[in-house]
Amino acid sequence: MTIAPLAATTTASVLAQRLREAIDAGRWQPGELLRQEQIAAEYGVSRIPVREALAQLQSEGLLEIAHYRGARVSRPQAAEIDELFDLRLLVESDLLTRAFSRHDQRSLRELTRLQDRLEDADDRLGWISGDIAFHEALYGPAERPRSLALFRQLRAPIDRFSAQALGPRARKQGWADEHRQLIAAVAVGDAAAVQKILEQHLQATRAVVLAACSGEGDD
Amino acid sequence: MTIAPLAATTTASVLAQRLREAIDAGRWQPGELLRQEQIAAEYGVSRIPVREALAQLQSEGLLEIAHYRGARVSRPQAAEIDELFDLRLLVESDLLTRAFSRHDQRSLRELTRLQDRLEDADDRLGWISGDIAFHEALYGPAERPRSLALFRQLRAPIDRFSAQALGPRARKQGWADEHRQLIAAVAVGDAAAVQKILEQHLQATRAVVLAACSGEGDD
DNA sequence: CACAGGATAATTGTATCCAAAAATTGCTGC
DNA sequence: GCAGCAATTTTTGGATACAATTATCCTGTG
């Protein structure tokens, strides 16, 4: 028998997740105002949980909220994106180093399964969430909850642009190839290769995201 | 004549700052519940800004909020503290490397001034905020706003225990010595020494904090 | 016609009130 | 005396109502 899923969830957190996806999907352009009343009406709730969700997204760096002046989608400068990728490199290298020797048959199969599912996803949001799941499984054996949370946090302001860049099929293929190479390198225990592939993966992503980011901010 | 300081501040953010200090000062023990009504009455506001402040402190890792069950001061496990220090080492080493060659006469004087003021502070909270100011000035020339924000974030759950550890005068002196050494090493341009001192500084702090953290959780 | 000034509207921040969930108390039966 | 259960109390989450601030529009003046 199954346990009821125990809805230990608040309206605000559900809203936050929905808004996160909506922002990644490009529903609001950078700089555009998110009206509390409008969002509240749309989801059939009052403004209180909306405000809490917006505050949450602000702390994640997706929004900028000015006193009495509303919340708008943040428009990160190229330098900021660059800095985020540098930090990702630091944190993810560390995570992967620690996870590397702890992977086993089961975790590698899980990685392959996640990658299969990822490549099956046809919409952009599915790719993004699948990519997050893949990397979390890749870093999971490190058993570093705080670093993993940081990984998610560092991605959040970036994924919006990654989703945009998923248009060309070539990029998807390159992305998938790198993931497969990562699995293979972990499987054969080649530590140096693992690090090198991860760095290439992140550098390639950085280039694409920077292009998407600077190509959009034109108003 | 002076311009009014433009209170671009919300009740919730002021509350959050006050509560942060109160937690660092040890007003609530780890695991202890923070009652919304009580805090609201104490500061003469309604529960709405109190809830927003609590949510903010949760996102900083100072509180754990359970659905319908209240907010309590988080009690980080030793492993988590350890992980936070590892991350601090990664981020702060990177920041200091980048800031290193950008320091000049003026910034070094500023560092000395901050350190003087720090050592004058007689209360624990003054030390903590002074220490934060010192490190921010030390990393400031790197011009890495995101990393600096991350530095603050990684400290937040730790400072509570640092404040406790400030009891023995010996620790204060050692702390101050390491700061002076850092300034000196930056001044003479000894990159290797700078990194080594920073690492010692953080490792020493880690040991003290771990002791304070594990010595307290005894209920 | 550009622009300053002020009334008006729109929007956010906070207080008050109600509903839902959890903790507590007290009763009942054994 | 105590385990189990139900009513009560307490506390949190959310909705509605009001206050404070900002944005908009209109008008008059140079």
PDB file of N, CA, C and O in Angstrom, chain B residues 96-150:
ATOM      1  N   LEU B  96      40.539  35.958  -3.207  1.00  0.00           N
ATOM      2  CA  LEU B  96      41.776  36.608  -2.771  1.00  0.00           C
ATOM      3  C   LEU B  96      42.814  36.590  -3.886  1.00  0.00           C
ATOM      4  O   LEU B  96      43.558  37.565  -4.067  1.00  0.00           O
ATOM      5  N   THR B  97      42.857  35.500  -4.642  1.00  0.00           N
ATOM      6  CA  THR B  97      43.779  35.443  -5.779  1.00  0.00           C
ATOM      7  C   THR B  97      43.510  36.578  -6.759  1.00  0.00           C
ATOM      8  O   THR B  97      44.426  37.250  -7.239  1.00  0.00           O
ATOM      9  N   ARG B  98      42.225  36.789  -7.020  1.00  0.00           N
ATOM     10  CA  ARG B  98      41.861  37.836  -7.973  1.00  0.00           C
ATOM     11  C   ARG B  98      42.074  39.238  -7.406  1.00  0.00           C
ATOM     12  O   ARG B  98      42.406  40.183  -8.132  1.00  0.00           O
ATOM     13  N   ALA B  99      41.838  39.389  -6.101  1.00  0.00           N
ATOM     14  CA  ALA B  99      41.967  40.713  -5.485  1.00  0.00           C
ATOM     15  C   ALA B  99      43.440  41.077  -5.264  1.00  0.00           C
ATOM     16  O   ALA B  99      43.804  42.259  -5.297  1.00  0.00           O
ATOM     17  N   PHE B 100      44.225  40.035  -5.068  1.00  0.00           N
ATOM     18  CA  PHE B 100      45.621  40.214  -4.641  1.00  0.00           C
ATOM     19  C   PHE B 100      46.354  41.336  -5.380  1.00  0.00           C
ATOM     20  O   PHE B 100      46.818  42.303  -4.795  1.00  0.00           O
ATOM     21  N   SER B 101      46.436  41.205  -6.695  1.00  0.00           N
ATOM     22  CA  SER B 101      47.252  42.149  -7.466  1.00  0.00           C
ATOM     23  C   SER B 101      46.554  43.486  -7.693  1.00  0.00           C
ATOM     24  O   SER B 101      47.123  44.393  -8.278  1.00  0.00           O
ATOM     25  N   ARG B 102      45.332  43.599  -7.214  1.00  0.00           N
ATOM     26  CA  ARG B 102      44.599  44.846  -7.441  1.00  0.00           C
ATOM     27  C   ARG B 102      44.603  45.749  -6.212  1.00  0.00           C
ATOM     28  O   ARG B 102      44.038  46.842  -6.251  1.00  0.00           O
ATOM     29  N   HIS B 103      45.185  45.283  -5.153  1.00  0.00           N
ATOM     30  CA  HIS B 103      45.271  46.137  -3.969  1.00  0.00           C
ATOM     31  C   HIS B 103      46.310  47.236  -4.192  1.00  0.00           C
ATOM     32  O   HIS B 103      47.286  47.050  -4.915  1.00  0.00           O
ATOM     33  N   ASP B 104      46.058  48.389  -3.569  1.00  0.00           N
ATOM     34  CA  ASP B 104      47.007  49.492  -3.669  1.00  0.00           C
ATOM     35  C   ASP B 104      47.145  50.158  -2.302  1.00  0.00           C
ATOM     36  O   ASP B 104      46.579  49.702  -1.308  1.00  0.00           O
ATOM     37  N   GLN B 105      47.881  51.231  -2.262  1.00  0.00           N
ATOM     38  CA  GLN B 105      48.104  51.954  -1.006  1.00  0.00           C
ATOM     39  C   GLN B 105      46.795  52.250  -0.288  1.00  0.00           C
ATOM     40  O   GLN B 105      46.648  52.004   0.906  1.00  0.00           O
ATOM     41  N   ARG B 106      45.859  52.780  -1.049  1.00  0.00           N
ATOM     42  CA  ARG B 106      44.608  53.221  -0.434  1.00  0.00           C
ATOM     43  C   ARG B 106      43.833  52.045   0.158  1.00  0.00           C
ATOM     44  O   ARG B 106      43.378  52.100   1.293  1.00  0.00           O
ATOM     45  N   SER B 107      43.722  50.964  -0.624  1.00  0.00           N
ATOM     46  CA  SER B 107      42.942  49.821  -0.142  1.00  0.00           C
ATOM     47  C   SER B 107      43.633  49.162   1.053  1.00  0.00           C
ATOM     48  O   SER B 107      42.988  48.663   1.962  1.00  0.00           O
ATOM     49  N   LEU B 108      44.968  49.189   1.052  1.00  0.00           N
ATOM     50  CA  LEU B 108      45.694  48.603   2.184  1.00  0.00           C
ATOM     51  C   LEU B 108      45.502  49.439   3.450  1.00  0.00           C
ATOM     52  O   LEU B 108      45.338  48.893   4.546  1.00  0.00           O
ATOM     53  N   ARG B 109      45.512  50.769   3.284  1.00  0.00           N
ATOM     54  CA  ARG B 109      45.229  51.633   4.440  1.00  0.00           C
ATOM     55  C   ARG B 109      43.837  51.357   4.973  1.00  0.00           C
ATOM     56  O   ARG B 109      43.621  51.291   6.179  1.00  0.00           O
ATOM     57  N   GLU B 110      42.914  51.201   4.052  1.00  0.00           N
ATOM     58  CA  GLU B 110      41.537  50.913   4.466  1.00  0.00           C
ATOM     59  C   GLU B 110      41.469  49.607   5.258  1.00  0.00           C
ATOM     60  O   GLU B 110      40.791  49.514   6.283  1.00  0.00           O
ATOM     61  N   LEU B 111      42.208  48.609   4.793  1.00  0.00           N
ATOM     62  CA  LEU B 111      42.236  47.330   5.508  1.00  0.00           C
ATOM     63  C   LEU B 111      42.759  47.516   6.925  1.00  0.00           C
ATOM     64  O   LEU B 111      42.200  46.992   7.891  1.00  0.00           O
ATOM     65  N   THR B 112      43.846  48.279   7.042  1.00  0.00           N
ATOM     66  CA  THR B 112      44.427  48.525   8.367  1.00  0.00           C
ATOM     67  C   THR B 112      43.436  49.250   9.259  1.00  0.00           C
ATOM     68  O   THR B 112      43.259  48.908  10.439  1.00  0.00           O
ATOM     69  N   ARG B 113      42.765  50.239   8.700  1.00  0.00           N
ATOM     70  CA  ARG B 113      41.781  50.998   9.470  1.00  0.00           C
ATOM     71  C   ARG B 113      40.663  50.076   9.969  1.00  0.00           C
ATOM     72  O   ARG B 113      40.281  50.105  11.138  1.00  0.00           O
ATOM     73  N   LEU B 114      40.155  49.228   9.070  1.00  0.00           N
ATOM     74  CA  LEU B 114      39.089  48.305   9.462  1.00  0.00           C
ATOM     75  C   LEU B 114      39.569  47.362  10.561  1.00  0.00           C
ATOM     76  O   LEU B 114      38.835  47.053  11.489  1.00  0.00           O
ATOM     77  N   GLN B 115      40.824  46.918  10.430  1.00  0.00           N
ATOM     78  CA  GLN B 115      41.352  46.003  11.439  1.00  0.00           C
ATOM     79  C   GLN B 115      41.502  46.713  12.790  1.00  0.00           C
ATOM     80  O   GLN B 115      41.209  46.130  13.834  1.00  0.00           O
ATOM     81  N   ASP B 116      41.938  47.969  12.764  1.00  0.00           N
ATOM     82  CA  ASP B 116      42.016  48.746  14.014  1.00  0.00           C
ATOM     83  C   ASP B 116      40.645  48.816  14.677  1.00  0.00           C
ATOM     84  O   ASP B 116      40.498  48.531  15.862  1.00  0.00           O
ATOM     85  N   ARG B 117      39.668  49.197  13.888  1.00  0.00           N
ATOM     86  CA  ARG B 117      38.308  49.321  14.423  1.00  0.00           C
ATOM     87  C   ARG B 117      37.805  47.980  14.948  1.00  0.00           C
ATOM     88  O   ARG B 117      37.153  47.898  15.987  1.00  0.00           O
ATOM     89  N   LEU B 118      38.138  46.924  14.200  1.00  0.00           N
ATOM     90  CA  LEU B 118      37.714  45.577  14.599  1.00  0.00           C
ATOM     91  C   LEU B 118      38.238  45.237  15.982  1.00  0.00           C
ATOM     92  O   LEU B 118      37.500  44.760  16.850  1.00  0.00           O
ATOM     93  N   GLU B 119      39.500  45.522  16.201  1.00  0.00           N
ATOM     94  CA  GLU B 119      40.102  45.147  17.487  1.00  0.00           C
ATOM     95  C   GLU B 119      39.604  46.036  18.614  1.00  0.00           C
ATOM     96  O   GLU B 119      39.714  45.672  19.783  1.00  0.00           O
ATOM     97  N   ASP B 120      39.049  47.199  18.272  1.00  0.00           N
ATOM     98  CA  ASP B 120      38.478  48.069  19.302  1.00  0.00           C
ATOM     99  C   ASP B 120      37.111  47.583  19.767  1.00  0.00           C
ATOM    100  O   ASP B 120      36.713  47.841  20.909  1.00  0.00           O
ATOM    101  N   ALA B 121      36.416  46.895  18.879  1.00  0.00           N
ATOM    102  CA  ALA B 121      35.065  46.447  19.227  1.00  0.00           C
ATOM    103  C   ALA B 121      35.124  45.561  20.459  1.00  0.00           C
ATOM    104  O   ALA B 121      35.990  44.684  20.565  1.00  0.00           O
ATOM    105  N   ASP B 122      34.223  45.777  21.388  1.00  0.00           N
ATOM    106  CA  ASP B 122      34.278  44.997  22.622  1.00  0.00           C
ATOM    107  C   ASP B 122      33.195  43.922  22.688  1.00  0.00           C
ATOM    108  O   ASP B 122      33.316  42.967  23.427  1.00  0.00           O
ATOM    109  N   ASP B 123      32.145  44.078  21.902  1.00  0.00           N
ATOM    110  CA  ASP B 123      31.098  43.052  21.947  1.00  0.00           C
ATOM    111  C   ASP B 123      31.282  42.075  20.798  1.00  0.00           C
ATOM    112  O   ASP B 123      31.922  42.364  19.787  1.00  0.00           O
ATOM    113  N   ARG B 124      30.694  40.912  20.953  1.00  0.00           N
ATOM    114  CA  ARG B 124      30.895  39.843  19.968  1.00  0.00           C
ATOM    115  C   ARG B 124      30.300  40.186  18.618  1.00  0.00           C
ATOM    116  O   ARG B 124      30.900  39.937  17.585  1.00  0.00           O
ATOM    117  N   LEU B 125      29.102  40.774  18.649  1.00  0.00           N
ATOM    118  CA  LEU B 125      28.476  41.122  17.378  1.00  0.00           C
ATOM    119  C   LEU B 125      29.312  42.138  16.609  1.00  0.00           C
ATOM    120  O   LEU B 125      29.401  42.084  15.383  1.00  0.00           O
ATOM    121  N   GLY B 126      29.919  43.054  17.350  1.00  0.00           N
ATOM    122  CA  GLY B 126      30.788  44.025  16.694  1.00  0.00           C
ATOM    123  C   GLY B 126      31.969  43.337  16.024  1.00  0.00           C
ATOM    124  O   GLY B 126      32.356  43.689  14.908  1.00  0.00           O
ATOM    125  N   TRP B 127      32.513  42.339  16.682  1.00  0.00           N
ATOM    126  CA  TRP B 127      33.610  41.579  16.087  1.00  0.00           C
ATOM    127  C   TRP B 127      33.160  40.895  14.804  1.00  0.00           C
ATOM    128  O   TRP B 127      33.836  40.976  13.779  1.00  0.00           O
ATOM    129  N   ILE B 128      32.039  40.236  14.868  1.00  0.00           N
ATOM    130  CA  ILE B 128      31.577  39.507  13.691  1.00  0.00           C
ATOM    131  C   ILE B 128      31.375  40.454  12.517  1.00  0.00           C
ATOM    132  O   ILE B 128      31.912  40.226  11.419  1.00  0.00           O
ATOM    133  N   SER B 129      30.625  41.526  12.740  1.00  0.00           N
ATOM    134  CA  SER B 129      30.363  42.437  11.625  1.00  0.00           C
ATOM    135  C   SER B 129      31.664  43.091  11.166  1.00  0.00           C
ATOM    136  O   SER B 129      31.865  43.331   9.973  1.00  0.00           O
ATOM    137  N   GLY B 130      32.573  43.349  12.119  1.00  0.00           N
ATOM    138  CA  GLY B 130      33.858  43.906  11.742  1.00  0.00           C
ATOM    139  C   GLY B 130      34.675  42.920  10.924  1.00  0.00           C
ATOM    140  O   GLY B 130      35.345  43.303   9.955  1.00  0.00           O
ATOM    141  N   ASP B 131      34.596  41.662  11.279  1.00  0.00           N
ATOM    142  CA  ASP B 131      35.333  40.637  10.528  1.00  0.00           C
ATOM    143  C   ASP B 131      34.794  40.516   9.112  1.00  0.00           C
ATOM    144  O   ASP B 131      35.551  40.413   8.143  1.00  0.00           O
ATOM    145  N   ILE B 132      33.465  40.579   9.006  1.00  0.00           N
ATOM    146  CA  ILE B 132      32.871  40.542   7.672  1.00  0.00           C
ATOM    147  C   ILE B 132      33.352  41.729   6.846  1.00  0.00           C
ATOM    148  O   ILE B 132      33.765  41.581   5.684  1.00  0.00           O
ATOM    149  N   ALA B 133      33.335  42.907   7.471  1.00  0.00           N
ATOM    150  CA  ALA B 133      33.770  44.114   6.757  1.00  0.00           C
ATOM    151  C   ALA B 133      35.219  43.976   6.310  1.00  0.00           C
ATOM    152  O   ALA B 133      35.571  44.349   5.180  1.00  0.00           O
ATOM    153  N   PHE B 134      36.066  43.423   7.171  1.00  0.00           N
ATOM    154  CA  PHE B 134      37.480  43.256   6.827  1.00  0.00           C
ATOM    155  C   PHE B 134      37.635  42.355   5.605  1.00  0.00           C
ATOM    156  O   PHE B 134      38.309  42.699   4.638  1.00  0.00           O
ATOM    157  N   HIS B 135      36.982  41.209   5.659  1.00  0.00           N
ATOM    158  CA  HIS B 135      37.124  40.271   4.545  1.00  0.00           C
ATOM    159  C   HIS B 135      36.526  40.837   3.265  1.00  0.00           C
ATOM    160  O   HIS B 135      37.052  40.613   2.174  1.00  0.00           O
ATOM    161  N   GLU B 136      35.440  41.585   3.395  1.00  0.00           N
ATOM    162  CA  GLU B 136      34.859  42.172   2.186  1.00  0.00           C
ATOM    163  C   GLU B 136      35.814  43.188   1.570  1.00  0.00           C
ATOM    164  O   GLU B 136      35.934  43.278   0.347  1.00  0.00           O
ATOM    165  N   ALA B 137      36.497  43.934   2.434  1.00  0.00           N
ATOM    166  CA  ALA B 137      37.479  44.896   1.921  1.00  0.00           C
ATOM    167  C   ALA B 137      38.666  44.159   1.317  1.00  0.00           C
ATOM    168  O   ALA B 137      39.265  44.606   0.334  1.00  0.00           O
ATOM    169  N   LEU B 138      38.994  43.013   1.918  1.00  0.00           N
ATOM    170  CA  LEU B 138      40.119  42.227   1.412  1.00  0.00           C
ATOM    171  C   LEU B 138      39.808  41.664   0.025  1.00  0.00           C
ATOM    172  O   LEU B 138      40.663  41.625  -0.860  1.00  0.00           O
ATOM    173  N   TYR B 139      38.550  41.219  -0.158  1.00  0.00           N
ATOM    174  CA  TYR B 139      38.171  40.613  -1.437  1.00  0.00           C
ATOM    175  C   TYR B 139      37.604  41.633  -2.413  1.00  0.00           C
ATOM    176  O   TYR B 139      37.435  41.334  -3.594  1.00  0.00           O
ATOM    177  N   GLY B 140      37.288  42.814  -1.911  1.00  0.00           N
ATOM    178  CA  GLY B 140      36.614  43.821  -2.739  1.00  0.00           C
ATOM    179  C   GLY B 140      37.278  44.103  -4.074  1.00  0.00           C
ATOM    180  O   GLY B 140      36.593  44.111  -5.107  1.00  0.00           O
ATOM    181  N   PRO B 141      38.597  44.327  -4.104  1.00  0.00           N
ATOM    182  CA  PRO B 141      39.253  44.666  -5.372  1.00  0.00           C
ATOM    183  C   PRO B 141      39.080  43.612  -6.461  1.00  0.00           C
ATOM    184  O   PRO B 141      39.324  43.906  -7.624  1.00  0.00           O
ATOM    185  N   ALA B 142      38.689  42.406  -6.096  1.00  0.00           N
ATOM    186  CA  ALA B 142      38.453  41.391  -7.126  1.00  0.00           C
ATOM    187  C   ALA B 142      37.274  41.775  -8.010  1.00  0.00           C
ATOM    188  O   ALA B 142      37.165  41.298  -9.136  1.00  0.00           O
ATOM    189  N   GLU B 143      36.426  42.631  -7.486  1.00  0.00           N
ATOM    190  CA  GLU B 143      35.225  43.057  -8.220  1.00  0.00           C
ATOM    191  C   GLU B 143      34.433  41.849  -8.721  1.00  0.00           C
ATOM    192  O   GLU B 143      34.222  41.679  -9.920  1.00  0.00           O
ATOM    193  N   ARG B 144      34.052  41.053  -7.775  1.00  0.00           N
ATOM    194  CA  ARG B 144      33.263  39.851  -8.061  1.00  0.00           C
ATOM    195  C   ARG B 144      32.033  39.853  -7.159  1.00  0.00           C
ATOM    196  O   ARG B 144      31.984  39.142  -6.143  1.00  0.00           O
ATOM    197  N   PRO B 145      31.033  40.631  -7.518  1.00  0.00           N
ATOM    198  CA  PRO B 145      29.876  40.810  -6.624  1.00  0.00           C
ATOM    199  C   PRO B 145      29.204  39.500  -6.256  1.00  0.00           C
ATOM    200  O   PRO B 145      28.808  39.291  -5.116  1.00  0.00           O
ATOM    201  N   ARG B 146      29.107  38.621  -7.225  1.00  0.00           N
ATOM    202  CA  ARG B 146      28.405  37.367  -6.969  1.00  0.00           C
ATOM    203  C   ARG B 146      29.166  36.484  -5.988  1.00  0.00           C
ATOM    204  O   ARG B 146      28.594  35.862  -5.109  1.00  0.00           O
ATOM    205  N   SER B 147      30.485  36.433  -6.172  1.00  0.00           N
ATOM    206  CA  SER B 147      31.294  35.631  -5.249  1.00  0.00           C
ATOM    207  C   SER B 147      31.269  36.232  -3.862  1.00  0.00           C
ATOM    208  O   SER B 147      31.246  35.506  -2.860  1.00  0.00           O
ATOM    209  N   LEU B 148      31.247  37.542  -3.797  1.00  0.00           N
ATOM    210  CA  LEU B 148      31.210  38.209  -2.505  1.00  0.00           C
ATOM    211  C   LEU B 148      29.893  37.906  -1.799  1.00  0.00           C
ATOM    212  O   LEU B 148      29.870  37.641  -0.590  1.00  0.00           O
ATOM    213  N   ALA B 149      28.805  37.921  -2.561  1.00  0.00           N
ATOM    214  CA  ALA B 149      27.511  37.573  -1.973  1.00  0.00           C
ATOM    215  C   ALA B 149      27.545  36.132  -1.478  1.00  0.00           C
ATOM    216  O   ALA B 149      27.011  35.816  -0.411  1.00  0.00           O
ATOM    217  N   LEU B 150      28.203  35.286  -2.249  1.00  0.00           N
ATOM    218  CA  LEU B 150      28.306  33.886  -1.851  1.00  0.00           C
ATOM    219  C   LEU B 150      29.121  33.754  -0.572  1.00  0.00           C
ATOM    220  O   LEU B 150      28.796  32.966   0.322  1.00  0.00           O
TER     221      LEU B 150
END
